[in-house]
mmCIF file of C-alpha atoms in Angstrom:
data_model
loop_
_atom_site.group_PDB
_atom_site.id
_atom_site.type_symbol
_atom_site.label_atom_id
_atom_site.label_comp_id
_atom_site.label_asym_id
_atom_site.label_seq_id
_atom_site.Cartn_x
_atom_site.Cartn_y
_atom_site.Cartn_z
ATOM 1 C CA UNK A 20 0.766 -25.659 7.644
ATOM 2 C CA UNK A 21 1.522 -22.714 9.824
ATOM 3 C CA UNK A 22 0.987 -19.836 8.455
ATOM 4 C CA UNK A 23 -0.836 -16.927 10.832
ATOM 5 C CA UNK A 24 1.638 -14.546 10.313
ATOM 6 C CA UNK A 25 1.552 -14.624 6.227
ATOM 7 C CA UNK A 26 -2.282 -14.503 6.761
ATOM 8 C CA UNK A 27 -1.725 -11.588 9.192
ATOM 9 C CA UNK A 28 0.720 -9.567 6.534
ATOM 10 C CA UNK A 29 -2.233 -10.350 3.936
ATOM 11 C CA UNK A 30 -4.774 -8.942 6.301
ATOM 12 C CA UNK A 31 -2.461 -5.879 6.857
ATOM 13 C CA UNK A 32 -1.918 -4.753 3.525
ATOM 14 C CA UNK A 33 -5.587 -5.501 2.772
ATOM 15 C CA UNK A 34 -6.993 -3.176 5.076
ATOM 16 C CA UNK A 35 -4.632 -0.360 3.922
ATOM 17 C CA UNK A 36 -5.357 -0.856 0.653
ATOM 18 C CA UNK A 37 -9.367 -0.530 1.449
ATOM 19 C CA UNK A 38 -7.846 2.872 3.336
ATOM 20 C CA UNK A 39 -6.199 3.620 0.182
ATOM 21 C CA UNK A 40 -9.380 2.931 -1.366
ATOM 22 C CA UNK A 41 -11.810 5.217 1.098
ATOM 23 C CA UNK A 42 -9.222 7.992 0.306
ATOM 24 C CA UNK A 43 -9.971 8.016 -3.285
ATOM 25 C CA UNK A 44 -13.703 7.676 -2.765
ATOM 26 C CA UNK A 45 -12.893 11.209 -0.321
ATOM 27 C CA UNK A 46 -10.482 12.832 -3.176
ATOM 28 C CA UNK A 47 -13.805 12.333 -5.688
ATOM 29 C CA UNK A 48 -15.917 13.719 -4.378
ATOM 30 C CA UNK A 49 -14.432 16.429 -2.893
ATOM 31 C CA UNK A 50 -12.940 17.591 -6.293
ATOM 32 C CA UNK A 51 -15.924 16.276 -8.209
ATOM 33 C CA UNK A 52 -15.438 17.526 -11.954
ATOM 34 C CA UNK A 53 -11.881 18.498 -11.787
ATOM 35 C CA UNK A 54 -10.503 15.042 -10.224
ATOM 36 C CA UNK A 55 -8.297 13.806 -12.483
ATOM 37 C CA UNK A 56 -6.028 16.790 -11.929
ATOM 38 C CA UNK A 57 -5.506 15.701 -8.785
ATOM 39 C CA UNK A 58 -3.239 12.710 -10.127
ATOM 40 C CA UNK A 59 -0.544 15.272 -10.954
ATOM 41 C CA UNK A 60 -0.185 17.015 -7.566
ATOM 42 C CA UNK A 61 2.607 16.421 -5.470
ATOM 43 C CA UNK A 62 4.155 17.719 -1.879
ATOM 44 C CA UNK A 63 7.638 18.795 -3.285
ATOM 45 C CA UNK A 64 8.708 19.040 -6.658
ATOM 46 C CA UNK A 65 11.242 16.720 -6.492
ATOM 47 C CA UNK A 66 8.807 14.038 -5.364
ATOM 48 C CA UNK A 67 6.369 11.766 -7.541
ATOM 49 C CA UNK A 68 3.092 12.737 -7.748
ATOM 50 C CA UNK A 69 -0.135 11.408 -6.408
ATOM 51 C CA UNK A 70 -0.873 8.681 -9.322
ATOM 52 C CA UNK A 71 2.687 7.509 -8.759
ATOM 53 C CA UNK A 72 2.113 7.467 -4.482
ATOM 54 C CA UNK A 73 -0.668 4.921 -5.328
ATOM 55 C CA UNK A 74 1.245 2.490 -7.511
ATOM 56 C CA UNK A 75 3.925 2.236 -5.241
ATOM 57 C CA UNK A 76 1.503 1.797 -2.610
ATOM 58 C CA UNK A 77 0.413 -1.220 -4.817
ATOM 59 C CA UNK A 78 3.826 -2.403 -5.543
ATOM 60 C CA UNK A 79 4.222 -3.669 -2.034
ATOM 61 C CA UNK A 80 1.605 -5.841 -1.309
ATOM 62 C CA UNK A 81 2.370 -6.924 -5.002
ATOM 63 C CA UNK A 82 5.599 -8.289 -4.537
ATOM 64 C CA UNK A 83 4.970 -9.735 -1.835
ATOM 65 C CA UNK A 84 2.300 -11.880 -2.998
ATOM 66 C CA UNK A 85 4.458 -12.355 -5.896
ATOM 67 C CA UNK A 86 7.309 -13.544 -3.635
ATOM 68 C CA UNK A 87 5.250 -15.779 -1.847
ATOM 69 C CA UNK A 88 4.181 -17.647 -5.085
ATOM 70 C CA UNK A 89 7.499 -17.789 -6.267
ATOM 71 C CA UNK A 90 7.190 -15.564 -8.957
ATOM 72 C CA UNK A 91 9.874 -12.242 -10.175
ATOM 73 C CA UNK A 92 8.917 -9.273 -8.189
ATOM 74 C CA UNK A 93 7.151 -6.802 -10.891
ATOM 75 C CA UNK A 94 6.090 -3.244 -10.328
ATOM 76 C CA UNK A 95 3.502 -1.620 -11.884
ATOM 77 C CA UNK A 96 3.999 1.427 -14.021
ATOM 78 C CA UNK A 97 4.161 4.506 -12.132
ATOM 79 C CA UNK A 98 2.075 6.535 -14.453
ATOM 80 C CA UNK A 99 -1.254 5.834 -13.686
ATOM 81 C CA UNK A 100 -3.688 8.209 -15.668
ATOM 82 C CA UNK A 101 -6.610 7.745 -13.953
ATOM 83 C CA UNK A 102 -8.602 7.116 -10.632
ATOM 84 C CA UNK A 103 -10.864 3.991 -12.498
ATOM 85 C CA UNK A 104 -6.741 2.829 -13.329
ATOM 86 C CA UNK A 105 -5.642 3.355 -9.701
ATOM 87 C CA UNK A 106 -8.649 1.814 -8.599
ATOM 88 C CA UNK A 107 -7.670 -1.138 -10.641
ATOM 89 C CA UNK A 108 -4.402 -1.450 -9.386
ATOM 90 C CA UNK A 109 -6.107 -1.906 -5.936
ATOM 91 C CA UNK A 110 -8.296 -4.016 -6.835
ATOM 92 C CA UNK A 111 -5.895 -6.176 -8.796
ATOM 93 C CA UNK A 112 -3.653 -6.081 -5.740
ATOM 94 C CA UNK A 113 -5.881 -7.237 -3.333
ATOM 95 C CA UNK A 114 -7.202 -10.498 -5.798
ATOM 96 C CA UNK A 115 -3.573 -11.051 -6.113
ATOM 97 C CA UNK A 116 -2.638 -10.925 -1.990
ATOM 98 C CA UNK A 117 -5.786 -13.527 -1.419
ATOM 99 C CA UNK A 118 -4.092 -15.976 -3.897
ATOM 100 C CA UNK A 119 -1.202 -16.638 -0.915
ATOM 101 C CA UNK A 120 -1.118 -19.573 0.504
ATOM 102 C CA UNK A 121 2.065 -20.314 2.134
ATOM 103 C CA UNK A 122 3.506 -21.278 5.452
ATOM 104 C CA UNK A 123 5.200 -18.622 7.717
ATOM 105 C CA UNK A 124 8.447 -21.099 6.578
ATOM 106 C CA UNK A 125 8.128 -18.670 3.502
ATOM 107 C CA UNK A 126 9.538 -15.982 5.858
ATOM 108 C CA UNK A 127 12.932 -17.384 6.646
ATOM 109 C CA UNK A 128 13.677 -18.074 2.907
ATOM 110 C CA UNK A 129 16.742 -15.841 1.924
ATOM 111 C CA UNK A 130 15.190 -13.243 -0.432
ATOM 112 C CA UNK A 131 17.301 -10.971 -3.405
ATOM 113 C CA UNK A 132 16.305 -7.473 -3.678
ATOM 114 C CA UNK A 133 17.162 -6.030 -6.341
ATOM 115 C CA UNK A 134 17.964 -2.010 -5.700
ATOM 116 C CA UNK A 135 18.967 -0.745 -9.370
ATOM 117 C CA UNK A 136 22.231 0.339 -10.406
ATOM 118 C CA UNK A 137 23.845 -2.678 -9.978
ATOM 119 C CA UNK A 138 22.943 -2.721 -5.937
ATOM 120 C CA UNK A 139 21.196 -5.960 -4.305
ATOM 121 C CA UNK A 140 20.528 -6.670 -0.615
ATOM 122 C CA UNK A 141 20.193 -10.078 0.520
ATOM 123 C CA UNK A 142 17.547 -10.468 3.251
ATOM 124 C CA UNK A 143 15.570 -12.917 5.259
ATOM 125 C CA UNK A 144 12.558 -12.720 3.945
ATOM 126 C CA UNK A 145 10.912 -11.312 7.664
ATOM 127 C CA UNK A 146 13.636 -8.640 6.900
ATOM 128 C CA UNK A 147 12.513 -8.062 3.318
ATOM 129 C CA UNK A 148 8.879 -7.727 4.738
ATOM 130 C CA UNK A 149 9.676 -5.779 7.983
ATOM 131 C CA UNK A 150 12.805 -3.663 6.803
ATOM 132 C CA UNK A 151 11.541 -3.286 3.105
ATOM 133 C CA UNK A 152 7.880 -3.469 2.688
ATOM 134 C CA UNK A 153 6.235 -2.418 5.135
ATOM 135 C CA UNK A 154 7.871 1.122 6.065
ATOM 136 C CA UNK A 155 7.989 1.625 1.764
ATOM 137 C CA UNK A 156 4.028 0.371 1.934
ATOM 138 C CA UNK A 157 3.700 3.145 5.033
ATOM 139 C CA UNK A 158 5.899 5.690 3.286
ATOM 140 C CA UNK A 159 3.793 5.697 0.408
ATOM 141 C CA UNK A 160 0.449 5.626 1.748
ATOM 142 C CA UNK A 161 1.124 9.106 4.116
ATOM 143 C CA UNK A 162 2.928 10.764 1.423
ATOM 144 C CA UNK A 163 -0.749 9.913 -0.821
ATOM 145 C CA UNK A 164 -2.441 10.983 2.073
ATOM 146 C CA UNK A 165 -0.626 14.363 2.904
ATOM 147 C CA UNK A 166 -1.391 15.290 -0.600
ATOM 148 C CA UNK A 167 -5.194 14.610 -0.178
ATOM 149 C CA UNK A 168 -4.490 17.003 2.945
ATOM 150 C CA UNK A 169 -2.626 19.522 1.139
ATOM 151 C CA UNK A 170 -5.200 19.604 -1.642
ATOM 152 C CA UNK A 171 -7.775 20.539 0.762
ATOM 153 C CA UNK A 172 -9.388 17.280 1.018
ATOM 154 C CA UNK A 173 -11.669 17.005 4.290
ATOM 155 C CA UNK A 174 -9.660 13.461 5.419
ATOM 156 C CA UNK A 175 -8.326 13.047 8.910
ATOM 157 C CA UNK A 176 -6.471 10.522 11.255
ATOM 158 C CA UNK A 177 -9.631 8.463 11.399
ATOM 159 C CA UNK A 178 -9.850 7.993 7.765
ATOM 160 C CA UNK A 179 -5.993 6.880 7.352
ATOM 161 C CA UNK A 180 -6.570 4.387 10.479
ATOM 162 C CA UNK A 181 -9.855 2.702 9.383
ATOM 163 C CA UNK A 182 -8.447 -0.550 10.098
ATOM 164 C CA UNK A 183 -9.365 0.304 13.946
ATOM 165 C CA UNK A 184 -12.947 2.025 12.952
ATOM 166 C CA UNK A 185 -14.593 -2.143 14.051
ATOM 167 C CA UNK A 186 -13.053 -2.151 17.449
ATOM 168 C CA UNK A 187 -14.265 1.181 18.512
ATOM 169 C CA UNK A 188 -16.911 1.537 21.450
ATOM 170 C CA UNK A 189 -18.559 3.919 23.459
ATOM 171 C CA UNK A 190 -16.936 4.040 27.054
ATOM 172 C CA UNK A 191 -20.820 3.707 28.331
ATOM 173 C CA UNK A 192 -21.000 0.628 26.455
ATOM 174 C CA UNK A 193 -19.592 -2.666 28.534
#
């Protein structure tokens, strides 16, 4: 069974999730006694707030592992009221993404998205994961992180790209 790019999409969405997870670790202790306030801030006020920016992070990675079992795509409720409940949702995310085990065949199976109001898309399901997921997994993640950044939260570039943080060196180092 082929399957190195399903394992790769796993390993992607993992990683992000741990960056996800190293953000909230940042958020706490910067804010320290006043953290759960932090849930409600948001960049605009048309936009969803922080505790909302992490279950759609979650909802990605979700339903794609639920895809790839064959199961109904099923979000998790936006109104998460608390960083040990966030947490969970990243946790429960990443047990569910390292249940997969599918061939990259998976990927060329026609997938129904389901848009609300009546409105579907049909899509490969490379498309559904390249054209869908990811930039709504990417989307979700900055707009978490720019209000970390906007809160005054001491995060930079290196914290959002910790996936790279193993295959730094030293240029004096061969």
């Amino acid at each position: 069974m082929e399957n190195q790019k399903i394992i790769e999409l796993q390993n992607i969405f993992s990683s992000r999730l741990d960056t996800l997870s190293h953000l909230l670790d940042l958020a706490e202790s910067h804010f320290a006694d006043d953290v759960e306030s932090l849930l409600q801030r948001r960049i605009a006020p048309d936009m969803f707030p922080f505790s909302t920016q992490i279950a759609f992070v979650c909802n990605q990675p979700r339903n794609f592992a639920l895809w790839c079992l064959g199961q109904p795509t099923n979000n998790l409720n936006p109104n998460v009221a608390s960083l040990v409940e966030a947490r969970g949702h990243i946790s429960a995310t990443k047990e569910l993404l390292a249940s997969i085990n599918v061939a990259d065949s998976k990927l060329s199976e026609l997938n129904r998205l389901d848009l609300g109001q009546g409105l579907y898309a049909e899509l490969s399901g490379l498309s559904y994961v390249d054209d869908f997921l990811i930039p709504n997994f990417y989307f979700h993640i900055t707009t978490a992180y720019n209000i970390l950044r906007m809160a005054g939260v001491p995060i930079g570039k290196r914290d959002f790209m910790m996936h790279l943080v193993p295959f730094l060196k030293h240029q004096g180092n061969v």
